[in-house]
Coordinates of C-alpha atoms in Angstrom, one line a residue:
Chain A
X1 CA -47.0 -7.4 7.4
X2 CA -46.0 -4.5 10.1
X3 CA -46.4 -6.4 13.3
X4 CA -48.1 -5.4 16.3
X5 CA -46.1 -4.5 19.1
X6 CA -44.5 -7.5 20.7
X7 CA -46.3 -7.1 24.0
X8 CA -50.0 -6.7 22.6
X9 CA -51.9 -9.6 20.2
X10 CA -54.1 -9.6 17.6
X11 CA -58.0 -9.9 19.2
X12 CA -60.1 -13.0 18.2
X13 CA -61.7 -12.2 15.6
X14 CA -64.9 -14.0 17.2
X15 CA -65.4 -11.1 19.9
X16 CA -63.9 -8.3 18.3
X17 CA -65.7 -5.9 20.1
X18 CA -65.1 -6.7 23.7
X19 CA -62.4 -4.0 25.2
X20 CA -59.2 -4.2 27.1
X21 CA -58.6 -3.3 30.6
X22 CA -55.5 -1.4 30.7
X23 CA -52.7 -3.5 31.2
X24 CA -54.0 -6.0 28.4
X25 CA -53.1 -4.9 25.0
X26 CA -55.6 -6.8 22.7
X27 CA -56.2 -5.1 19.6
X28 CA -59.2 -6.3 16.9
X29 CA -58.2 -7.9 13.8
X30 CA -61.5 -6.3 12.1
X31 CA -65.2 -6.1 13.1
X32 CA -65.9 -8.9 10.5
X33 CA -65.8 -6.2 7.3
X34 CA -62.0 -5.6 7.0
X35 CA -62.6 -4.0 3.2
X36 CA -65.1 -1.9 4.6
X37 CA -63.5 -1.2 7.6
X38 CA -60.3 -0.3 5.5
X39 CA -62.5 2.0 3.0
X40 CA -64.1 3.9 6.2
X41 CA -60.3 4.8 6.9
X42 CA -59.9 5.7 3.0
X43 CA -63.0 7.4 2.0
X44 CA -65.1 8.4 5.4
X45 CA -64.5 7.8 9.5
X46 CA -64.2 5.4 11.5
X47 CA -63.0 5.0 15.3
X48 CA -59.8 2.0 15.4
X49 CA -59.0 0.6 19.5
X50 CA -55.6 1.8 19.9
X51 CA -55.1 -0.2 23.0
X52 CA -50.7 0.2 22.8
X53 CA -51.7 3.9 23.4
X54 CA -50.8 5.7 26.9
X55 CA -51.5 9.0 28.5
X56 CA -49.2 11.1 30.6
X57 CA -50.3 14.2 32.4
X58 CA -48.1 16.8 33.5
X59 CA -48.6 19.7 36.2
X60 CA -46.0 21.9 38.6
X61 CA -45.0 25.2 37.7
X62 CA -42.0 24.1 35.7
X63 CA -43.7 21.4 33.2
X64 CA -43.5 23.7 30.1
X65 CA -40.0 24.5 30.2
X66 CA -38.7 20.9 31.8
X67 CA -40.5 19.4 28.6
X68 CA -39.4 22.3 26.4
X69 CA -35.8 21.6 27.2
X70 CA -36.0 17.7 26.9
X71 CA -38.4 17.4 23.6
X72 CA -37.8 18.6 20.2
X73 CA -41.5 20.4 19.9
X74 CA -41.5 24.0 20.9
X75 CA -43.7 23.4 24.4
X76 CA -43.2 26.7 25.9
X77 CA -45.3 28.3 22.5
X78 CA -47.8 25.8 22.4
X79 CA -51.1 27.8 23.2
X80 CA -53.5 26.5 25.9
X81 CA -55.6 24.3 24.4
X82 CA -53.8 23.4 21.4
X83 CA -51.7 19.9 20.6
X84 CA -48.5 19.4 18.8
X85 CA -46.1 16.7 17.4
X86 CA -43.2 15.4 19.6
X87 CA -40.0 13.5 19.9
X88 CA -37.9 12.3 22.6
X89 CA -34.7 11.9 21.0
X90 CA -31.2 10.8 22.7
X91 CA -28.4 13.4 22.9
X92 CA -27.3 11.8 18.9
X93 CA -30.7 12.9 18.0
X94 CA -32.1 9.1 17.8
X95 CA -35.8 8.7 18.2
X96 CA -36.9 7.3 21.6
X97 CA -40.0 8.2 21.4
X98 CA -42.6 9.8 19.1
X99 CA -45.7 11.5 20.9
X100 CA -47.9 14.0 20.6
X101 CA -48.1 16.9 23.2
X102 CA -51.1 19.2 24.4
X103 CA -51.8 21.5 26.8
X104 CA -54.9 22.2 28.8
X105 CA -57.1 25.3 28.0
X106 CA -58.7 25.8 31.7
X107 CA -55.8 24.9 33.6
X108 CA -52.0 25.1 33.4
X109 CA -51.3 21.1 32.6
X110 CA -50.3 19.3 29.7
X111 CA -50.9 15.7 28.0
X112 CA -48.5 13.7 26.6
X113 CA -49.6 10.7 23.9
X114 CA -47.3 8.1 23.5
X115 CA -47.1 3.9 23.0
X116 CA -47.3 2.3 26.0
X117 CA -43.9 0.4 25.4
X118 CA -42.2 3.7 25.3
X119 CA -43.2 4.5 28.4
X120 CA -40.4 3.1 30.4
X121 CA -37.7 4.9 28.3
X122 CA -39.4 8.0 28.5
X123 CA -40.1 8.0 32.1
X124 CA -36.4 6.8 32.6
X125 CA -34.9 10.5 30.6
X126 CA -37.5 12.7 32.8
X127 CA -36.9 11.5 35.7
X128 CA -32.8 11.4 35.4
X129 CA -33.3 15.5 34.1
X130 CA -35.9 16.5 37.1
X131 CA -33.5 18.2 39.7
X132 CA -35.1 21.3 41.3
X133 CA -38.1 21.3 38.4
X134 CA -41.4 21.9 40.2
X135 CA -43.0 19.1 37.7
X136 CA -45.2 16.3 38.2
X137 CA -46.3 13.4 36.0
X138 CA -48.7 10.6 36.6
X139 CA -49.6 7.8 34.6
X140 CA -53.7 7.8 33.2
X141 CA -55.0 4.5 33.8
X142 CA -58.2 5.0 33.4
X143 CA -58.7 5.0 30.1
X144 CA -58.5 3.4 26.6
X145 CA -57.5 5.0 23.6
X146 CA -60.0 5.0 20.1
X147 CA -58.2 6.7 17.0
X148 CA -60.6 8.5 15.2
X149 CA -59.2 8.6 11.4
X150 CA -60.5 9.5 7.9
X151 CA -60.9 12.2 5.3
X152 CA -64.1 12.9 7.0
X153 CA -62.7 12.4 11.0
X154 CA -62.8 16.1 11.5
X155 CA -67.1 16.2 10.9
X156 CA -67.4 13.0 13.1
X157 CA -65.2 14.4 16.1
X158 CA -67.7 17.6 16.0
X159 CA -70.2 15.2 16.1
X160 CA -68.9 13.5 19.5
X161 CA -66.7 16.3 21.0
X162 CA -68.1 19.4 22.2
X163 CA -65.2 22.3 22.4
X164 CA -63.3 24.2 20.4
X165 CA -59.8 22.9 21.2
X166 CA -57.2 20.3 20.5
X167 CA -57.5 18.9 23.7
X168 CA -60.9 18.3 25.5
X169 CA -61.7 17.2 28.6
X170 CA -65.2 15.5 29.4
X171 CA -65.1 15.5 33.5
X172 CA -68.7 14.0 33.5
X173 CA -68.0 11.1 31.0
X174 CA -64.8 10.7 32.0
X175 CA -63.3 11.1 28.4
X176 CA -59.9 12.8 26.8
X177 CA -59.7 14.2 23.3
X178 CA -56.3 15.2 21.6
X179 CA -56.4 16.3 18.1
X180 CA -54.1 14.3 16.2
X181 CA -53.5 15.6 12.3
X182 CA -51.1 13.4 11.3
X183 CA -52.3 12.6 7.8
X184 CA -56.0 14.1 6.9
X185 CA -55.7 16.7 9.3
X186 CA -59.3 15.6 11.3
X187 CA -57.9 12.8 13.4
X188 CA -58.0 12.6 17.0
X189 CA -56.8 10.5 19.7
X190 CA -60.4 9.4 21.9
X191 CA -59.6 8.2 25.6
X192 CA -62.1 7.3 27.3
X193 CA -63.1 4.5 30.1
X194 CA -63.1 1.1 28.8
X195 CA -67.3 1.1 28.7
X196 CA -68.1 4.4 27.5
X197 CA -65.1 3.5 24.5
X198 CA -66.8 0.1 24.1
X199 CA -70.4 1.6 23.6
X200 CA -69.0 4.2 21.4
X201 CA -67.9 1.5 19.4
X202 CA -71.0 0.0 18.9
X203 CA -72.9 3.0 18.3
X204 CA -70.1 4.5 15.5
X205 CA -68.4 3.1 12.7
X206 CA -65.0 1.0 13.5
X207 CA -62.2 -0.4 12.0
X208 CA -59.4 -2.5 13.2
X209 CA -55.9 -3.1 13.2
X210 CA -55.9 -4.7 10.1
X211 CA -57.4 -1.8 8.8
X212 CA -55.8 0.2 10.0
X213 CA -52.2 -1.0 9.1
X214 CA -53.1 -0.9 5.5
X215 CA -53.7 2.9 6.0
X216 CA -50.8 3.2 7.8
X217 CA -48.5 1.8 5.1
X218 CA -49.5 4.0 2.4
X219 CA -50.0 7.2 4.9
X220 CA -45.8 7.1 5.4
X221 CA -45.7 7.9 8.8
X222 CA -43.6 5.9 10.7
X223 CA -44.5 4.1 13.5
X224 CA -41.9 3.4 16.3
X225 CA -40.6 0.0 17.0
X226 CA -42.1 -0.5 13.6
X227 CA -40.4 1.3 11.1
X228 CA -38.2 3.8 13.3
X229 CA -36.4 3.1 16.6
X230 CA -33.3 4.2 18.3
X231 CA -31.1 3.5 15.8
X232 CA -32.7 6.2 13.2
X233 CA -32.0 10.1 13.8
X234 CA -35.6 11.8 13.9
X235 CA -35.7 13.2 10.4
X236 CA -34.4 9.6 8.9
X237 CA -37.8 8.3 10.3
X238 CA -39.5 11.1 8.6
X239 CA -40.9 13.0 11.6
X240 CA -39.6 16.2 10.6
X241 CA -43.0 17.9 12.3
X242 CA -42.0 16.8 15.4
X243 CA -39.1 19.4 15.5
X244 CA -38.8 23.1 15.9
X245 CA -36.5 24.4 14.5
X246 CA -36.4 27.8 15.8
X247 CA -36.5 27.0 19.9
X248 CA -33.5 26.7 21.6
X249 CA -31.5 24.1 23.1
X250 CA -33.1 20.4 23.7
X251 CA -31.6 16.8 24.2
X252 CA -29.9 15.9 20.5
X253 CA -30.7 19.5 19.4
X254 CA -27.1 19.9 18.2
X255 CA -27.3 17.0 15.9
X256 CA -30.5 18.0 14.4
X257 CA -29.8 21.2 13.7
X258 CA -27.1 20.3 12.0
X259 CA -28.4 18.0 10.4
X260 CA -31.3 20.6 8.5
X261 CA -28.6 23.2 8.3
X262 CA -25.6 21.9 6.8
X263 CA -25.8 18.9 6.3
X264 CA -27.6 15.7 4.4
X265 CA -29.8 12.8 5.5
X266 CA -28.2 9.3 4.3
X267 CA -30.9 7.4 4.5
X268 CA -34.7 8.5 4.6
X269 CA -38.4 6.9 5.3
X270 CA -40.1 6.7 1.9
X271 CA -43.2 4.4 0.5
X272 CA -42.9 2.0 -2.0
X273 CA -45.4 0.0 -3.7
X274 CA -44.3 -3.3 -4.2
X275 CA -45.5 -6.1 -6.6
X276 CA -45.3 -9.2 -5.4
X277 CA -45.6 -12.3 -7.0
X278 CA -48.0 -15.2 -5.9
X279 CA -46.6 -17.2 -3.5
X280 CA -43.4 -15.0 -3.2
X281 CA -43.0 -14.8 0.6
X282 CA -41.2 -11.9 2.1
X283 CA -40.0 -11.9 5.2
X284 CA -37.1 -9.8 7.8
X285 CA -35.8 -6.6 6.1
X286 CA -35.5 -7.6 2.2
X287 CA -33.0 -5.8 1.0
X288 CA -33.4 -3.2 -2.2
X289 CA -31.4 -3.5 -4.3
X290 CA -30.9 -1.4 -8.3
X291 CA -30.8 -3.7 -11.2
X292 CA -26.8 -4.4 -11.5
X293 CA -27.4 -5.7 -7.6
X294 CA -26.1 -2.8 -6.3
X295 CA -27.5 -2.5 -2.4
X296 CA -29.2 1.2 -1.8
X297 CA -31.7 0.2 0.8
X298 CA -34.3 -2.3 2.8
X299 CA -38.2 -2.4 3.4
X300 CA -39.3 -2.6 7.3
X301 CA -43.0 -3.5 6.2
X302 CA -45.2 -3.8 3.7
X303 CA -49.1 -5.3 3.5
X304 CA -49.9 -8.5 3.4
X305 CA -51.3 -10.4 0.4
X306 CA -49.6 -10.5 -3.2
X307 CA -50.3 -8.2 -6.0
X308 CA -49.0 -4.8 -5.5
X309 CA -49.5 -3.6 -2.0
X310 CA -47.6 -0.7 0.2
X311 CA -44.7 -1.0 1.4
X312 CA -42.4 1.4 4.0
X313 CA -38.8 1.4 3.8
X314 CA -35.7 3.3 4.0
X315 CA -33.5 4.2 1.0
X316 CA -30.2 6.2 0.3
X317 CA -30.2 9.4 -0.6
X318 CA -27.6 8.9 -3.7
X319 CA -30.8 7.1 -5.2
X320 CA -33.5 9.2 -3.8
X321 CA -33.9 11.3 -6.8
X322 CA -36.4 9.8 -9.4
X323 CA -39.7 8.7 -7.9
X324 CA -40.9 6.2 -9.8
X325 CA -37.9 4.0 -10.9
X326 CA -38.6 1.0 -10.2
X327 CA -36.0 -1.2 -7.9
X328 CA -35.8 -4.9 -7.3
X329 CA -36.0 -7.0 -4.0
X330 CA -35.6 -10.9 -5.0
X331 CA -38.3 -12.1 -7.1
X332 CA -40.8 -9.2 -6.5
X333 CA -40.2 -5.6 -8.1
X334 CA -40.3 -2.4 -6.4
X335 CA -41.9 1.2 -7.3
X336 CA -40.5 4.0 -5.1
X337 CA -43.3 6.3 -4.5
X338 CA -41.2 9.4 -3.1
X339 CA -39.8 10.4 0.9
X340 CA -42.3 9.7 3.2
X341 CA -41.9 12.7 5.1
X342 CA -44.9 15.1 6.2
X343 CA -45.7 18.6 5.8
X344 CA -42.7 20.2 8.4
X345 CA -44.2 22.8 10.4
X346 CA -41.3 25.4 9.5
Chain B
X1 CA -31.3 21.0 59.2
X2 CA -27.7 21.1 59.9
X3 CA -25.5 24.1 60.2
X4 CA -23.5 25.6 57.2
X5 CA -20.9 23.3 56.8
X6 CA -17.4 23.7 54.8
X7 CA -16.8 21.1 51.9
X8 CA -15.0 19.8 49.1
X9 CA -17.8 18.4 46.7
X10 CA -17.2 21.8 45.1
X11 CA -14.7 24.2 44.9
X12 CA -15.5 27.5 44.2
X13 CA -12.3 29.2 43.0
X14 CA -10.9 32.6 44.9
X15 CA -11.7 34.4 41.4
X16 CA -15.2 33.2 41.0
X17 CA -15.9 33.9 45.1
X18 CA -14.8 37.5 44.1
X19 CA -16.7 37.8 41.4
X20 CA -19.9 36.4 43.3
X21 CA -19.5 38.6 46.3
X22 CA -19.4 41.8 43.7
X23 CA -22.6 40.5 42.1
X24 CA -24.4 40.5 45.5
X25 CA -22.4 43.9 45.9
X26 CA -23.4 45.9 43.0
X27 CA -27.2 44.1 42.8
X28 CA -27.5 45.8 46.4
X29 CA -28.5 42.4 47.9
X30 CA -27.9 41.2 51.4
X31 CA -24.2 40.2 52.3
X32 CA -25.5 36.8 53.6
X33 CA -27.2 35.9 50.0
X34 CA -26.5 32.3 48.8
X35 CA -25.0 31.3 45.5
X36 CA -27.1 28.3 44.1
X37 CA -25.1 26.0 41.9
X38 CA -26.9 23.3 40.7
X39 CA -28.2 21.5 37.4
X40 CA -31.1 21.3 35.4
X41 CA -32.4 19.2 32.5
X42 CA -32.0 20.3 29.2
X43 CA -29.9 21.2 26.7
X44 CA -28.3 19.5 23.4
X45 CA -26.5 17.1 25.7
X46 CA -29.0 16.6 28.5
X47 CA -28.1 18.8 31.7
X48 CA -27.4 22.5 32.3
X49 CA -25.7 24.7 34.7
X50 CA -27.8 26.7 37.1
X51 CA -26.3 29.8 39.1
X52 CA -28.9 32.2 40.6
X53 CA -28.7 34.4 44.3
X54 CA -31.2 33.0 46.7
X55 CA -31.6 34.3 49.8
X56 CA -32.8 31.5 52.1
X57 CA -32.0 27.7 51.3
X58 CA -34.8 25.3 50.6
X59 CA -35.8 22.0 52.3
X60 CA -33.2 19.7 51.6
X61 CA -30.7 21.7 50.0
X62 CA -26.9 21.3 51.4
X63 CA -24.8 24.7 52.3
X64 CA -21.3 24.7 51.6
X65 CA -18.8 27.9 52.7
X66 CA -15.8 28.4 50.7
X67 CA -14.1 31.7 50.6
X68 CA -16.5 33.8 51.9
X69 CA -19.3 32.9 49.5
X70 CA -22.3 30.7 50.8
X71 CA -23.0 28.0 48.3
X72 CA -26.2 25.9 47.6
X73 CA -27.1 22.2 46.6
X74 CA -29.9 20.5 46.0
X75 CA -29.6 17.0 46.7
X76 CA -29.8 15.4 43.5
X77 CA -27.5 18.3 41.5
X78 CA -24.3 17.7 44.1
X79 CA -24.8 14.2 42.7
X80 CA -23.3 15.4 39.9
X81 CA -21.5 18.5 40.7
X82 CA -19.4 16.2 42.8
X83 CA -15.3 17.5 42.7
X84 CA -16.5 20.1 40.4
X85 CA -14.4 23.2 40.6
X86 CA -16.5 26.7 39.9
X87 CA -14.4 29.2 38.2
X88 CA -14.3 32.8 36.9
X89 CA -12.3 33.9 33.6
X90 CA -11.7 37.2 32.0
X91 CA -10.4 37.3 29.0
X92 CA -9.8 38.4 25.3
X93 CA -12.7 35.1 24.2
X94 CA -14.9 37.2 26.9
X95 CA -15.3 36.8 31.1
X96 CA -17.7 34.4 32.8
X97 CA -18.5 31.6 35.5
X98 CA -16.5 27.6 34.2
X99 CA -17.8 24.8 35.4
X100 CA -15.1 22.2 35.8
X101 CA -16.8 19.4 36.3
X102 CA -15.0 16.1 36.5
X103 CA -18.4 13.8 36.1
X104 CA -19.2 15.2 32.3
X105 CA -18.3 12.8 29.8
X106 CA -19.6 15.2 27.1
X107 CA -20.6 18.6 26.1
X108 CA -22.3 20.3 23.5
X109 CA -20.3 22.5 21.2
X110 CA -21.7 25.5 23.0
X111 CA -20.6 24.4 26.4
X112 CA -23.9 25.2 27.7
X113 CA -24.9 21.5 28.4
X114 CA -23.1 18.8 29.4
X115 CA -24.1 14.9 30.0
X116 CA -22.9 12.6 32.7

């Protein structure tokens, strides 16, 4: 089962409706329907509290190119308006952080989407690279984050979001809207103040966590501190969208470029399904292993239950090149699906 | 603020003054222009060079003299331009401004960035 972050719980599921204030980090188990909830996120739309989500604004003269040259998104090309991918990756090209990025349309400032326990690290790298940058961030702590997902998220955002752009901003109700397309190509990132997020709750169709990990399993994109974490280079973790490929020089741009030039990744995100047994238990990082024992990779998470349920985990490239074999880890058996890397942007 | 003051937390070298002082010569600027040296963030390693003519110093920034060339500092950048030597080279691999910068424990394979 993915965990939640260590710093934020699993709500009772008795009052799964009351919000956080920031600070907390309480996220609902379900809203009492979990196979519902989890076939809104399959078939339809429904809105998930993200409560580990955080909200960075940027202003000064200098923000696009300070972020240009830090992240591994193209910032100075991203149009007003429009929202974008991101990573924050060490000078190795390990993932610190994974965000998405967007600029205003009225006014020259940009939003940065991130989870709120990579907010220290992140803060930490811009402030150490600010010298004579006319750039200022502040924290948003006003607001909580709903993810609206689905085939059918793009309709309901229309619904609730007037404007044309990525990123929307509601001065009268207070709220923040950051297109999001990381799987269905709809989805959005909804913050708003905890009560106007907690009536829109009510008056929409939800989903929780538990819903929304299942999703997240057999979507493939990695989630950090989860599946990917400083120890992975960027394209390991499968975030090749967050990268441009074509802008010039960024913290760890060396290693990534050639990385996708010349050379190879060793290991690589990619889905799995797994059957597992009744009553097998499976817990840490199981290795994978081929049928003579050989060791070729290891599973970061996978959903709960038995059967045959998703699973995410990383396997060499020497045995990344039949989808569909199957692989054994213990008792239970292993179908690779394929990479779990999303459409790149090049 | 205090007065221009002559300083060791950078060296600028006698080829890389001349060089400078031919800049502000042939770009018609005003004899009195100011060198800013000073770093920025960015780059495959994390922190870039800066060199630009000013012509009046900022709030904060610290003025060192050295062979006839007035140079700037922002606070934060001598932090780490500290005992750095600023050269000029002309050569067959091609003629330019070096930082020699004793506090970078890496560079990219460029030279254009460097980390600390």
């Amino acid at each position: 089962m993915t965990p939640l972050p260590p710093w934020c719980r699993l709500g009772d599921r008795s009052t799964p409706r009351a919000l956080p204030a920031f600070g907390d980090c309480v996220a609902p188990a379900d809203f009492g329907q979990p196979e519902l909830e989890y076939e809104r996120l399959v078939s339809a739309a429904a809105l998930v509290p993200a409560p580990w989500e955080a909200l960075l604004r940027f202003e000064g003269r200098d923000w696009r190119s300070f972020l240009h040259s830090l992240l591994t998104q193209d910032v100075n090309g991203l149009p007003r308006g429009a929202s974008a991918p991101a990573a924050l990756a060490d000078r190795k090209g390990h993932l610190l952080a994974d965000l998405w990025l967007a600029a205003e349309a009225d006014a020259d400032a940009g939003w940065m989407r991130l989870r709120r326990d990579r907010l220290g690290p992140v803060l930490d790298v811009l402030e150490r690279h600010r010298f004579s940058e006319q750039v200022r961030w502040s924290v948003d702590e006003t607001r909580v984050c709903l993810l609206l997902l689905g085939p059918r998220a793009r309709d309901l955002r229309a619904e609730l979001i007037s404007g044309p752009h990525d990123l929307e901003l509601d001065p009268d109700r207070g709220s923040l809207s950051m297109a999001i397309r990381e799987t269905t190509g709809g989805e959005a990132a909804l913050f708003l103040p905890p009560p106007a997020a907690a009536e829109l709750l009510r008056a929409q169709p939800s989903a929780g966590f538990l819903a929304l990990e299942r999703r997240h399993l057999e979507s493939g994109v990695a989630w950090y501190g989860v599946e990917a974490d400083s120890a992975r280079l960027v394209p390991e973790a499968g975030l090749t969208d967050r990268i441009s490929y074509r802008k010039g020089c960024y913290l760890g741009q060396e290693t990534l470029a050639r990385l996708h030039y010349l050379g190879q990744l060793n290991w690589a995100l990619s889905r799995f399904r797994i059957s597992v047994p009744e009553g097998a238990g499976l817990s840490g990082k199981p290795d994978l292993s081929r049928p003579d024992g050989e060791r070729i990779g290891w599973l970061e998470a996978w959903a709960p239950g038995s059967g045959e349920v998703a699973a995410l985990g990383y396997l060499h490239r020497r045995f990344r090149e039949a989808p569909g074999q199957i692989l054994a880890i213990g008792a239970a058996e292993v179908r690779w699906l394929g990479e779990a890397v999303p459409p790149s942007q090049e | 603020m205090d007065a221009t003051t002559h300083d060791t937390r950078i060296r600028i070298t006698a080829a890389a003054a001349e060089a400078v002082r031919q800049s502000i010569q042939d770009e018609k600027m005003a004899p009195d222009t100011y060198l800013r040296v000073g770093v920025k963030g960015g780059g495959c390693s994390g922190l870039s060079y800066v060199l630009s003519f000013e012509p009046e110093r900022q709030e904060g920034d610290v003025v060192i003299e050295q062979n006839g060339v007035r140079l700037l500092l922002d606070a934060k950048s001598e932090g780490v331009l500290r005992g750095t030597e600023l050269d000029y080279t002309s050569g067959l691999n091609g003629k330019g401004f070096v930082f020699n910068n004793p506090n970078a424990s890496g560079t990219c394979g460029c030279g254009q960035s460097f980390s600390v």
